[in-house]
PDB file of C-alpha atoms in Angstrom:
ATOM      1  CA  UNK A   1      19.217  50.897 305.249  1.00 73.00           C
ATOM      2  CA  UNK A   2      19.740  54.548 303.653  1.00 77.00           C
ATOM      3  CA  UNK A   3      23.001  53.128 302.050  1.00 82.00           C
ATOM      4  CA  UNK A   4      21.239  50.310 300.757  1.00 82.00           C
ATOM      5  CA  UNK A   5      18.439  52.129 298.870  1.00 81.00           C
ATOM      6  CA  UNK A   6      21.037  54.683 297.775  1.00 81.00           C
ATOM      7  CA  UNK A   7      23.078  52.016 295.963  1.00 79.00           C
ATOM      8  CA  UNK A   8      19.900  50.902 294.291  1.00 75.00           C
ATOM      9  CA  UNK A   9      18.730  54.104 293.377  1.00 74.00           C
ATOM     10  CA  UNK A  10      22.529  54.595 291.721  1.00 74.00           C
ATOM     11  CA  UNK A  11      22.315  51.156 290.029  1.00 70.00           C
ATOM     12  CA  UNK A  12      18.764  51.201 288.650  1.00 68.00           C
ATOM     13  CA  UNK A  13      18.528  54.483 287.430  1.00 70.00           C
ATOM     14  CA  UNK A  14      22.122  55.245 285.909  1.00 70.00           C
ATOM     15  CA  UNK A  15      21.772  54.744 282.003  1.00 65.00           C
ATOM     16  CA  UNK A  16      23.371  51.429 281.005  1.00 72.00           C
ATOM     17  CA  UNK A  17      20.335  49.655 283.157  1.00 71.00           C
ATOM     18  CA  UNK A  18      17.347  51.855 281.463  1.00 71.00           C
ATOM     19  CA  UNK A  19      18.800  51.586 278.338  1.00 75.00           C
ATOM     20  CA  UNK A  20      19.036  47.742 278.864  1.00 78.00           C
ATOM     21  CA  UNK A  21      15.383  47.964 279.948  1.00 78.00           C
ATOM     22  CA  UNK A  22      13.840  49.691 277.002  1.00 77.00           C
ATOM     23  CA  UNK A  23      16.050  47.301 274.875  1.00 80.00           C
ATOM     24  CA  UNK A  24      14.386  44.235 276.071  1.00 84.00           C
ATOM     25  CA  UNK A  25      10.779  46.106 276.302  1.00 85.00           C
ATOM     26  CA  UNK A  26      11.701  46.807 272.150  1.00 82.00           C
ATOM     27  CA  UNK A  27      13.280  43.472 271.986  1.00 81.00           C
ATOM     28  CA  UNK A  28       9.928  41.932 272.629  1.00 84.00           C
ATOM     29  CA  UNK A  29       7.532  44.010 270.594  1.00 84.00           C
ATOM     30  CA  UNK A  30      10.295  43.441 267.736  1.00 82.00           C
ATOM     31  CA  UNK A  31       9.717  39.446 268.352  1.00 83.00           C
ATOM     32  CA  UNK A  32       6.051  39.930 267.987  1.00 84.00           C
ATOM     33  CA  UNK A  33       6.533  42.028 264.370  1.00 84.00           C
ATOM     34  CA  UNK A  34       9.387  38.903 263.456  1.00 82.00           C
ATOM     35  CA  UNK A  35       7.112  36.739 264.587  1.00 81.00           C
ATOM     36  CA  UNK A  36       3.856  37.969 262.829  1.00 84.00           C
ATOM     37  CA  UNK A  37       6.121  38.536 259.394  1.00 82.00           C
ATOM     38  CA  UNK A  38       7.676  35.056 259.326  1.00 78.00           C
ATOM     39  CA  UNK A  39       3.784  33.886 259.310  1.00 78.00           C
ATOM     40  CA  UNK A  40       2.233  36.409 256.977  1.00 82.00           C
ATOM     41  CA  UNK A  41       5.561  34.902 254.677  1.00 79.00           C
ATOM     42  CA  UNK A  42       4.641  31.158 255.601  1.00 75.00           C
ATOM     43  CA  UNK A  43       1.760  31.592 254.335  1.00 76.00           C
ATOM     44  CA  UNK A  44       2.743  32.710 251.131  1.00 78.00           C
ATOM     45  CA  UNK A  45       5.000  30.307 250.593  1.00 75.00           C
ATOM     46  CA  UNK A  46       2.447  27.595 251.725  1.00 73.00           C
ATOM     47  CA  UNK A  47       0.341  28.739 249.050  1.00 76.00           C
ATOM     48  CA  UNK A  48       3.091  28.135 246.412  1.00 80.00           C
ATOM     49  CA  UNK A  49       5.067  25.123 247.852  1.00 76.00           C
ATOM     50  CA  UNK A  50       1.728  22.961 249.313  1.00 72.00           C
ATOM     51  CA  UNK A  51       2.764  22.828 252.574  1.00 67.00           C
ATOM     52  CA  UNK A  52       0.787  23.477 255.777  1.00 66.00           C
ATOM     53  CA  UNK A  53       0.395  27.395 256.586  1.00 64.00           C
ATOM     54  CA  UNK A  54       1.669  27.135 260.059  1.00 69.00           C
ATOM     55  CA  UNK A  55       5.114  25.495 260.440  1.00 69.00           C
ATOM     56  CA  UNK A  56       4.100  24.255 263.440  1.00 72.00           C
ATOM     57  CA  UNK A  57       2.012  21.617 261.738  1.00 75.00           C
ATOM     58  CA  UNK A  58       4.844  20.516 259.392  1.00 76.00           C
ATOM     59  CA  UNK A  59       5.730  16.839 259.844  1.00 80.00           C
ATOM     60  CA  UNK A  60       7.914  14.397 258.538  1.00 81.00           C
ATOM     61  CA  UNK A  61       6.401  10.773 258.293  1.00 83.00           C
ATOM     62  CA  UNK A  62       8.533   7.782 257.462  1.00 83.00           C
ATOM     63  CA  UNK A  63       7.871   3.946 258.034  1.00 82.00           C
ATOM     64  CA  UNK A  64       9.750   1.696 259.646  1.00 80.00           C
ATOM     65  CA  UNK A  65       8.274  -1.736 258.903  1.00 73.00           C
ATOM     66  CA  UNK A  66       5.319  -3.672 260.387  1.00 76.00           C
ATOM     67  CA  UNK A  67       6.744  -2.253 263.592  1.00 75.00           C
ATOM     68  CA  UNK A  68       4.415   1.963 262.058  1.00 81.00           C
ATOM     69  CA  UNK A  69       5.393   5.019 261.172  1.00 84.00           C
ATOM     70  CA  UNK A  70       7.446   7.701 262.750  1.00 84.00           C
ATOM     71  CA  UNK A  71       6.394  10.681 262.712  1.00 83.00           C
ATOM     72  CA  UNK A  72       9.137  13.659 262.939  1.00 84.00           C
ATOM     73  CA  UNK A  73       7.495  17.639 263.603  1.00 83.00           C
ATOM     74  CA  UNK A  74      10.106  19.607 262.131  1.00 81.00           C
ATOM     75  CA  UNK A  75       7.787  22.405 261.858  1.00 80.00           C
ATOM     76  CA  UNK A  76       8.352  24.378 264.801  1.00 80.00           C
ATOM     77  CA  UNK A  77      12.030  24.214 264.736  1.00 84.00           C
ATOM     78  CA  UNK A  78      12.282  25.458 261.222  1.00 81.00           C
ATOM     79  CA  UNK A  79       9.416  28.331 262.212  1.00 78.00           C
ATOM     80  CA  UNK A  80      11.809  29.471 265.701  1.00 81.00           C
ATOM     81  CA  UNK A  81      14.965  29.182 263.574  1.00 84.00           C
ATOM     82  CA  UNK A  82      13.574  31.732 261.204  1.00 81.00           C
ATOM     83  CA  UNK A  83      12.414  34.219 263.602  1.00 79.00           C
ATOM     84  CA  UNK A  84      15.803  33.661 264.888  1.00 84.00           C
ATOM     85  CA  UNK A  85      17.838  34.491 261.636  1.00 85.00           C
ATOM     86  CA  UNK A  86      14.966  37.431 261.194  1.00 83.00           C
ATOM     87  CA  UNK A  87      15.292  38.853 264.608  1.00 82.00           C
ATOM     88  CA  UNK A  88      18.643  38.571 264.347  1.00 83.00           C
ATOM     89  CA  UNK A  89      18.997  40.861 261.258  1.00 85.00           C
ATOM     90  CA  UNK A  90      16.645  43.439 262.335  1.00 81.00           C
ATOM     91  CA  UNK A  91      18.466  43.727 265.660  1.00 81.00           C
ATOM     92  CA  UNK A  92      22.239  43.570 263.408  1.00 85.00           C
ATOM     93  CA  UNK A  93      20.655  46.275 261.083  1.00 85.00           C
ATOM     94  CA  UNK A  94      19.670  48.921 263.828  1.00 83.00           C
ATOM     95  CA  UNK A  95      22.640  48.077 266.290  1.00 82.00           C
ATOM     96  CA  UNK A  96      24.676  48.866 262.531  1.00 89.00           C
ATOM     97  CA  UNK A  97      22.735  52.092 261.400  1.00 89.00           C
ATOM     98  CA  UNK A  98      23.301  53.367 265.496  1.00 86.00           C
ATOM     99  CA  UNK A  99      27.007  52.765 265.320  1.00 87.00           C
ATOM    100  CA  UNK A 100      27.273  54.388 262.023  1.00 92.00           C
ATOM    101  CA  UNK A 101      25.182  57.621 263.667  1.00 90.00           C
ATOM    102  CA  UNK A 102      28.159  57.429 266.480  1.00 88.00           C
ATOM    103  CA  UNK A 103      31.006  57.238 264.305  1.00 90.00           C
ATOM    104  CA  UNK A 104      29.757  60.351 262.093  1.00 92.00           C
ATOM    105  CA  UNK A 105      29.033  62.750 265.200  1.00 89.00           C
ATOM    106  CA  UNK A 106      32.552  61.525 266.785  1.00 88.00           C
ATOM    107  CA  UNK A 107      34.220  62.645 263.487  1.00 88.00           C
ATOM    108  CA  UNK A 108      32.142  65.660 263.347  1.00 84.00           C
ATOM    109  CA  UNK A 109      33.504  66.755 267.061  1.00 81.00           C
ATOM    110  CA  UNK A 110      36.826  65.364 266.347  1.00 80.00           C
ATOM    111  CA  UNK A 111      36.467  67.922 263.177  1.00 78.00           C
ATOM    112  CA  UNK A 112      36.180  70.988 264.972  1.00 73.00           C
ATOM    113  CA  UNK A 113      38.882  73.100 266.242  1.00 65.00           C
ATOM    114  CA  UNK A 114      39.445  72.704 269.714  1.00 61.00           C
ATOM    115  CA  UNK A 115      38.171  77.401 270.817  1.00 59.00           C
ATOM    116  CA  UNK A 116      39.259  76.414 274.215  1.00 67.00           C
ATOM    117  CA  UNK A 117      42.962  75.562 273.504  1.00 72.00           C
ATOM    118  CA  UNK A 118      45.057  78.764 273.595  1.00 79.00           C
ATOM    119  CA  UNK A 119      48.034  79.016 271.407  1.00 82.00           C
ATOM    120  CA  UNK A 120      51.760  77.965 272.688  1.00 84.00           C
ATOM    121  CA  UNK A 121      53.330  81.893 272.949  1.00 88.00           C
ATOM    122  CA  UNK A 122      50.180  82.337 275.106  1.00 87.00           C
ATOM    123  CA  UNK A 123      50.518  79.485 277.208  1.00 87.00           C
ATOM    124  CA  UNK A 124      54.231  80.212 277.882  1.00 89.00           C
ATOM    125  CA  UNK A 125      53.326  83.946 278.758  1.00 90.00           C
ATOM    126  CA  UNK A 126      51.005  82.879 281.543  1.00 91.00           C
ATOM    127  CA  UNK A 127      53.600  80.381 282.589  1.00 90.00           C
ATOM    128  CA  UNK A 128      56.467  83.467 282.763  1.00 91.00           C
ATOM    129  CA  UNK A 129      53.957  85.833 284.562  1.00 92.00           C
ATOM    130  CA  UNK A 130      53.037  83.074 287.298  1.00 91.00           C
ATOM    131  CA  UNK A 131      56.080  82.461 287.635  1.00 90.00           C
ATOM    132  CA  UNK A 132      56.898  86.356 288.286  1.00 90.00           C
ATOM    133  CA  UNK A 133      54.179  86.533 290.571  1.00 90.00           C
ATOM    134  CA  UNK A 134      55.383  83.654 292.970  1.00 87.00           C
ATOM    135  CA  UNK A 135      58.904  85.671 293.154  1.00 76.00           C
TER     136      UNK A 135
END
């Protein structure tokens, strides 16, 4: 049993799972910003174009003879497929901007002389006095 709750300790707390966790905690406080954008810009457009505010209301109505009308709600797959393409921009822009900040500091350390790295007639002096030492 102590094995088994040591394992989880070393899974859930090592950083690739907390990092995933506050991801998806971001993730869906990001969706609700997407979300609440793509609605504030609906309505806008609404305004302009003379269609109804919420997407979700949106529908196509054609007629098919004596037989009605058909009635197609394209709304709310136009209003998720733009929070998709918005969400997936924001996400694209900060995952982008984060590489960029990883690249820059590996160059920086890449950049800087390596203090600990002796120079080669040192190196080869140590070698000759271990040597020495072992005779």
């Amino acid at each position: 049993m102590k094995n088994l709750w040591k394992e989880f300790k070393e899974f859930a707390f090592t950083g690739n799972v907390i990092d995933m966790a506050v991801g998806v905690i971001l993730g869906g406080a990001l969706k609700d910003v997407v979300t609440a954008l793509v609605n504030m810009l609906m309505g806008v457009i609404s305004g302009i174009i003379k269609i109804p505010a919420s997407l979700d209301e949106a529908v196509f109505k054609m007629s098919i003879g004596p037989a009605g009308t058909v009635s197609i709600k394209y709304g709310a797959f136009v209003s998720s497929f733009i929070n998709f393409l918005l969400l997936a921009l924001c996400i694209f822009l900060i995952v982008k901007s984060i590489n960029k900040a990883k690249d820059k500091l590996k160059k920086e350390e890449e950049s800087k002389p390596d203090e600990a790295a002796k120079p080669d007639d040192i190196v080869l002096l140590e070698e000759i006095r271990d040597l020495l030492k072992n005779k």
